[in-house]
Coordinates of C-alpha atoms (C1' of nucleotides) in Angstrom, one line a residue:
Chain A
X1 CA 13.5 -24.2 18.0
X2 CA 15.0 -22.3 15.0
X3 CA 15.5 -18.5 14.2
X4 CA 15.8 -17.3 17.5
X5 CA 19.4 -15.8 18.2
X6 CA 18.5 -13.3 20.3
X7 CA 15.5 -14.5 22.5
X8 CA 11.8 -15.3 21.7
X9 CA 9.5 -13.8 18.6
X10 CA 6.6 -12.0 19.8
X11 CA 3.7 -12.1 17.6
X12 CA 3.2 -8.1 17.6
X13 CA 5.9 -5.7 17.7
X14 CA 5.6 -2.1 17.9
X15 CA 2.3 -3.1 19.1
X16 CA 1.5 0.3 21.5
X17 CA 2.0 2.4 18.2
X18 CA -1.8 2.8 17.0
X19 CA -0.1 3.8 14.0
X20 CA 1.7 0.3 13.8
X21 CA -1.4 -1.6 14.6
X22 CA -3.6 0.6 12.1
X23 CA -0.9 -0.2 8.9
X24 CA -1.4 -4.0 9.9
X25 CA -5.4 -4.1 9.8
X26 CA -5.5 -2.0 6.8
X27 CA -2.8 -4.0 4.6
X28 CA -4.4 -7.7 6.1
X29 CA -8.1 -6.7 5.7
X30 CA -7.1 -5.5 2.0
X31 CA -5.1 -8.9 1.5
X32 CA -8.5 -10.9 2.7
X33 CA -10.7 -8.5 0.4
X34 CA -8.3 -8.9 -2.5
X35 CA -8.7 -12.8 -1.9
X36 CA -12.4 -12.9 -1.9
X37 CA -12.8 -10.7 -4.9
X38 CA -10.5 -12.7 -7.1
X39 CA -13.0 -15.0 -7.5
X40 CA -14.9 -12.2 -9.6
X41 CA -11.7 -11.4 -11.3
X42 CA -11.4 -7.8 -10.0
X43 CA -9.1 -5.8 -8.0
X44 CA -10.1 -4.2 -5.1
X45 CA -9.8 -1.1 -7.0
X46 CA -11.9 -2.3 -9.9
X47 CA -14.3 -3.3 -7.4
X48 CA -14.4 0.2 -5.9
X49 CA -15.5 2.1 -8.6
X50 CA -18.5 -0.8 -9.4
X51 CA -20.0 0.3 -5.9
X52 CA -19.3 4.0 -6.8
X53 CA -21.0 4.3 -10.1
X54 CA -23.8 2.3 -8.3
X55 CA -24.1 4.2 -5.2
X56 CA -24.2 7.3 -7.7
X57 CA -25.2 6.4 -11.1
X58 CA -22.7 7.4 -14.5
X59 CA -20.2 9.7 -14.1
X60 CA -17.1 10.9 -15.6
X61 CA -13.7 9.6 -15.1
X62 CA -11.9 13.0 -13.3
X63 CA -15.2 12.9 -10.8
X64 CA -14.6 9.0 -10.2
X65 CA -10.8 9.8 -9.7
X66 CA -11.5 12.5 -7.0
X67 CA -14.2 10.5 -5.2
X68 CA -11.7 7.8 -5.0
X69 CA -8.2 9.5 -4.7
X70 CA -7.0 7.9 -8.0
X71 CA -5.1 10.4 -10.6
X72 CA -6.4 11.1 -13.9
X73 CA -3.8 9.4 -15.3
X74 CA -4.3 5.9 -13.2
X75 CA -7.7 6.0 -13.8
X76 CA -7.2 4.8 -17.3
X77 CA -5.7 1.5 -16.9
X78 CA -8.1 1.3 -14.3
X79 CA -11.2 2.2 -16.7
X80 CA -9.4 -0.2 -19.7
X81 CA -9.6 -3.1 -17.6
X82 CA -13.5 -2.6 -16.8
X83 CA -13.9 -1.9 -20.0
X84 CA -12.3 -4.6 -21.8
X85 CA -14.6 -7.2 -19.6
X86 CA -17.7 -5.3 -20.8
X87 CA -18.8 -4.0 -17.1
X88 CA -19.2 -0.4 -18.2
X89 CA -19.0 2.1 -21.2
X90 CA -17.8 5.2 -22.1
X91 CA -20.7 7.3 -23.5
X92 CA -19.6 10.8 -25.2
X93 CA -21.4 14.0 -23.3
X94 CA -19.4 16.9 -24.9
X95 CA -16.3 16.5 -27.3
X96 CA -14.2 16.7 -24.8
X97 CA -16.1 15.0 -21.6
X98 CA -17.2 10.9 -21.0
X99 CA -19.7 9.2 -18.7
X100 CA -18.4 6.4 -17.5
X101 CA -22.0 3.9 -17.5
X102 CA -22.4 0.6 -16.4
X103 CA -23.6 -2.3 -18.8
X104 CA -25.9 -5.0 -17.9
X105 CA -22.9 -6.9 -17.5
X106 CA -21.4 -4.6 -14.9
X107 CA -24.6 -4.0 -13.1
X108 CA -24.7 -7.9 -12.9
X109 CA -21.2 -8.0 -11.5
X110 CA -21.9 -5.0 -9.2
X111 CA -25.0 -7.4 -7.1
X112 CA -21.8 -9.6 -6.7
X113 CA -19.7 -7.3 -5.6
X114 CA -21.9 -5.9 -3.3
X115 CA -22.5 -9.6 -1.9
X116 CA -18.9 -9.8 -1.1
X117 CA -18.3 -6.7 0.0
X118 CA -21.1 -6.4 2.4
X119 CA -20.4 -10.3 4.1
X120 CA -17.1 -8.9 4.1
X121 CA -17.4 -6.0 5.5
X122 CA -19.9 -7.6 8.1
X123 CA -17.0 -10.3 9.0
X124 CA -14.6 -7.5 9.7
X125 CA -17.4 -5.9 12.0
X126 CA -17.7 -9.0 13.8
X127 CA -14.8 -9.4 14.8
X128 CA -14.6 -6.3 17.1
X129 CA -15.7 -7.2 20.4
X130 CA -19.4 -5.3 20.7
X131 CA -18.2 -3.1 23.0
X132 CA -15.6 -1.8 21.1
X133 CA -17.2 -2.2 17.9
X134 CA -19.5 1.0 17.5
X135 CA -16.9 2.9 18.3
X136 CA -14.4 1.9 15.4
X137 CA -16.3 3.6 12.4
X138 CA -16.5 7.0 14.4
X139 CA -12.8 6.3 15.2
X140 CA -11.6 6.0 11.7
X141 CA -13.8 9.0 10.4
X142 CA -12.3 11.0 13.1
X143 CA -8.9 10.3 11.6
X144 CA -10.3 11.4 8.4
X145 CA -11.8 14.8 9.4
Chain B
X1 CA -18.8 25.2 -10.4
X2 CA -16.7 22.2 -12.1
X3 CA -16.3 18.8 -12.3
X4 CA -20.2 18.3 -11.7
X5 CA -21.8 16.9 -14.8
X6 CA -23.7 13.8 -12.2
X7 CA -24.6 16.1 -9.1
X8 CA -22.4 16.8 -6.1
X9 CA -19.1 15.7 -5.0
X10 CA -19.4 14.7 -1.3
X11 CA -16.4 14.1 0.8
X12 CA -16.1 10.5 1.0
X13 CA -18.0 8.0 -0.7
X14 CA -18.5 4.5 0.5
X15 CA -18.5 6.2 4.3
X16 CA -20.9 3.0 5.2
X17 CA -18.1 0.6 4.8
X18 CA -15.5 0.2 7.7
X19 CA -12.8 -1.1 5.4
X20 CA -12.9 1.3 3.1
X21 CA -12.7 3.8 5.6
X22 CA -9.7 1.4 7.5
X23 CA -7.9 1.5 4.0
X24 CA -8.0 5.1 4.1
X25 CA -7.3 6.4 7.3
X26 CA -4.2 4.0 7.3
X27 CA -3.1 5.3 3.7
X28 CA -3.4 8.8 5.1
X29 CA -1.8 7.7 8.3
X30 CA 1.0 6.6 6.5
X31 CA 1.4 9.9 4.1
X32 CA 2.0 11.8 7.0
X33 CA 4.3 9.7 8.5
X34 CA 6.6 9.5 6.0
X35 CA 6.7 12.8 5.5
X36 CA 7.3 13.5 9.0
X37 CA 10.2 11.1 8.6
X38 CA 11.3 12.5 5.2
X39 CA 13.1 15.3 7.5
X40 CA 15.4 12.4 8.3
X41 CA 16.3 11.0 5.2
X42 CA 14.4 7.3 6.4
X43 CA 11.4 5.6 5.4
X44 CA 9.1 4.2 7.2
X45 CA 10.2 0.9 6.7
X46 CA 13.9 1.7 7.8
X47 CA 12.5 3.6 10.7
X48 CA 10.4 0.3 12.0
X49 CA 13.3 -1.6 11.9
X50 CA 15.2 0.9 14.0
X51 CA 12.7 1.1 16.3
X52 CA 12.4 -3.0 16.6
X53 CA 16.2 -3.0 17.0
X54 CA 15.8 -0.3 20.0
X55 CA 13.3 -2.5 21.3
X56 CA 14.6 -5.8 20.9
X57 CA 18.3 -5.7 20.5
X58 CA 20.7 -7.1 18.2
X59 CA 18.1 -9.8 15.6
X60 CA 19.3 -11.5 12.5
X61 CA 17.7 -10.0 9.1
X62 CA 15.2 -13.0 9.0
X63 CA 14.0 -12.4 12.8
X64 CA 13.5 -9.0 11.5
X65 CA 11.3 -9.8 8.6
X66 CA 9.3 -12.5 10.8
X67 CA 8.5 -9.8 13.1
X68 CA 7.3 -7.1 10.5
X69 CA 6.1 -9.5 7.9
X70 CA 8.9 -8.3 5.7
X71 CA 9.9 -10.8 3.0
X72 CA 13.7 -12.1 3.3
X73 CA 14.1 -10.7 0.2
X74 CA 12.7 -7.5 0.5
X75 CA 15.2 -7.0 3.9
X76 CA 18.4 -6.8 1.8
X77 CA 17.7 -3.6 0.2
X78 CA 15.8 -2.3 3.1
X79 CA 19.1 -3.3 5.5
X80 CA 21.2 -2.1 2.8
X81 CA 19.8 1.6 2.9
X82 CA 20.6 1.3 6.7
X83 CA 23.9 0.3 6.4
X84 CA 24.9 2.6 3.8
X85 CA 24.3 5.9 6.2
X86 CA 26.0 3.6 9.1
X87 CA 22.5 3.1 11.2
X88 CA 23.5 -0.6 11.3
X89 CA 26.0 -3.2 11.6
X90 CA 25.9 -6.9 9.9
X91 CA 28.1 -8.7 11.9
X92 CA 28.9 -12.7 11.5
X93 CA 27.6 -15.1 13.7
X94 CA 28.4 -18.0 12.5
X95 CA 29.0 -18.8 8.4
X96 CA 25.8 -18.6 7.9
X97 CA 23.6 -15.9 9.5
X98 CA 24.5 -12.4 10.8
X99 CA 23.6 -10.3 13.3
X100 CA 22.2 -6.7 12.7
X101 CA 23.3 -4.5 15.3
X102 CA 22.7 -0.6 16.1
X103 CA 26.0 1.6 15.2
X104 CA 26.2 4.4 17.4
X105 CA 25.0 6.6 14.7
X106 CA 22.0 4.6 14.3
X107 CA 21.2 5.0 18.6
X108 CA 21.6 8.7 17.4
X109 CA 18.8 8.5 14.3
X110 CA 17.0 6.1 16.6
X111 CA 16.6 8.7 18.9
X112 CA 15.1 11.2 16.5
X113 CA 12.8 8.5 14.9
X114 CA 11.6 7.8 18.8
X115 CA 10.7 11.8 18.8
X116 CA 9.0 11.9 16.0
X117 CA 7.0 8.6 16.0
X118 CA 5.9 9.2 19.4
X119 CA 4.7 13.0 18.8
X120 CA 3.0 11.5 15.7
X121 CA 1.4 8.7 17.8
X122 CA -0.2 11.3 20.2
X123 CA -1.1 13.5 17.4
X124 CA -2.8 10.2 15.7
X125 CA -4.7 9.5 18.8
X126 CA -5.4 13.1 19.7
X127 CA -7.5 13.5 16.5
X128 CA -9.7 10.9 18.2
X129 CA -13.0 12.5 20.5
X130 CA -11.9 11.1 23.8
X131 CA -15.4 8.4 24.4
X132 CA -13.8 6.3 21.2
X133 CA -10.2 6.8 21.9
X134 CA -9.3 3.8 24.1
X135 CA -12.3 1.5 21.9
X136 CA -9.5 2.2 18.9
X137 CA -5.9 0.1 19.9
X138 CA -8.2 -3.0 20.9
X139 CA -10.1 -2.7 17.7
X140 CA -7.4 -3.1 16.0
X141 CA -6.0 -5.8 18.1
X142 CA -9.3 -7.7 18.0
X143 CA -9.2 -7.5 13.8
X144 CA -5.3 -8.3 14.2
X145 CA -6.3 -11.6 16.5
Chain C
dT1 C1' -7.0 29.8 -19.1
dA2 C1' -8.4 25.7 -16.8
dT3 C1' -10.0 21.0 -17.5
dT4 C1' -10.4 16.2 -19.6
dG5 C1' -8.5 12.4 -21.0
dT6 C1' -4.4 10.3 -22.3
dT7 C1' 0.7 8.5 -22.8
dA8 C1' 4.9 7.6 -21.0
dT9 C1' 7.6 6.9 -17.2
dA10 C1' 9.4 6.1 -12.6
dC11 C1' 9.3 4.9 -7.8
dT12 C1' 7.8 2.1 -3.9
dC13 C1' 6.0 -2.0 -1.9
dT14 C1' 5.3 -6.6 -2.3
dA15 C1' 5.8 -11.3 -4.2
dT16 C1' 8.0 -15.5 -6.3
dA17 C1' 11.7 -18.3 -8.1
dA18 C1' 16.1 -19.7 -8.0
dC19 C1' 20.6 -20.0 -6.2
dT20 C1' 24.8 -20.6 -2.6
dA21 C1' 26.4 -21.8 1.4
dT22 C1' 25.8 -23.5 5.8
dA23 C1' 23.2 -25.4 10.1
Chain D
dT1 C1' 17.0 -31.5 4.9
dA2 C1' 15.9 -27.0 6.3
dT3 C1' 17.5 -22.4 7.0
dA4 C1' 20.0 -17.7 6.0
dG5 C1' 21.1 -14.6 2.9
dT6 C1' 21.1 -13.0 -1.7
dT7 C1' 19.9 -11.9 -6.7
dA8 C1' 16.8 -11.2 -10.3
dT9 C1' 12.4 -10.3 -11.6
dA10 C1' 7.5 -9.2 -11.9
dG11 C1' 3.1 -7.3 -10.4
dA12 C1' 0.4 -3.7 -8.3
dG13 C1' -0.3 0.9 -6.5
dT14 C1' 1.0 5.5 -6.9
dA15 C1' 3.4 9.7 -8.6
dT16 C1' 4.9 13.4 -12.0
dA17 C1' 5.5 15.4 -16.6
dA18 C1' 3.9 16.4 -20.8
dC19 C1' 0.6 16.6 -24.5
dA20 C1' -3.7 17.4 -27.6
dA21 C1' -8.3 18.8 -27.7
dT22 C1' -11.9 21.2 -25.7
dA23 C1' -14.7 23.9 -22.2

DNA sequence: TATTGTTATACTCTATAACTATA
DNA sequence: TATAGTTATAGAGTATAACAATA
């Protein structure tokens, strides 16, 4: 048995802090995410905005940013990178404004996204026991009130 | 009105998908923590590792990281920052590993980082309506399993 | 005057590679 | 040979300040 000075590791630590416990789902349901998308060659934040301007239709990069909690300023990497692999365009509405649009090409890589995502998002359902299970969503948006 | 060239802004797209909601309750979770612990002068990465020490005892650096999935490289600044306001000891073992021990100042900061992680962990669960609070720490356990 | 989009920059967290000294 | 601790470095996310152009 190595690395074990001072008695036995425990596989959770910390584990009666829901705060703990909450920091660990988030960051190892974002690694798995991350994972499966990279097969698509897009961050998890790439992929976001995809299912936005789907969910929504075009809009401009400030209203994407505050949707998302990205700033202004992160936004254009962001919009550079789905750019530069032809998934949307920026169309000119005033001088000073742009919709950000998706192409063909990103509307094609948004039905993939949204097949990832949504087997994702049903693996991470599943594995909350059912009785716990409708309970979690209401949970978390409670947090976010 | 502003910033509505596409139609309304409601408050939080994506609301259908439990990780996207998971990602942000924990990033928001975490905001507030660290600000909470700003008052001290610690992170929330120091903190944890006070509060493992509390709980566990005296561990080497690499137990440490083991236990919060903390690479070993990423522990020598962290135990660094600790050592340089006196919160912990390295002391030799053997020639080869060290233990990190609790100074007396750092019972003292442990003490206040107890206070405040435990208000903020009632005040996390609080903001839950009682008939989902106690589905939410085995939620998280089950996705953790 | 406030907003949009942008550039530059910096900090935090996380990750890998490589090294030494020792078990 | 595997482990402990360390250094250097890089990627990714996030933050602020400042700016030009326009609403």
């Amino acid at each position: 048995m190595v690395n074990s000075f001072f008695g036995e590791i425990v596989p959770l630590p910390l584990s009666t802090l829901p705060g703990f416990l909450l920091r660990r789902a988030a960051s190892a349901m974002m690694a798995e995410l991350a994972e499966r998308l990279a097969v698509l060659d897009l961050r998890v934040s790439d992929a976001t905005v995809l299912l936005l301007l789907g969910e929504r239709g075009a809009m401009t990069s400030s209203e994407i940013g505050k949707a998302l909690e990205i700033k202004s300023a992160n936004m254009v990497p962001l919009l550079n990178r789905l750019a530069a692999v032809s998934a949307i365009e920026r169309r000119p509405i005033d001088r000073k404004s742009q919709a950000i649009v998706l192409t063909a090409s990103g509307r094609a890589a948004l039905l993939q996204v949204q097949e990832i995502t949504s087997k994702f998002e049903d693996d991470l359902l599943g594995r909350i026991p059912h009785s716990h299970r409708e309970h979690f969503v209401p949970a978390l948006l409670a947090l976010l009130g």
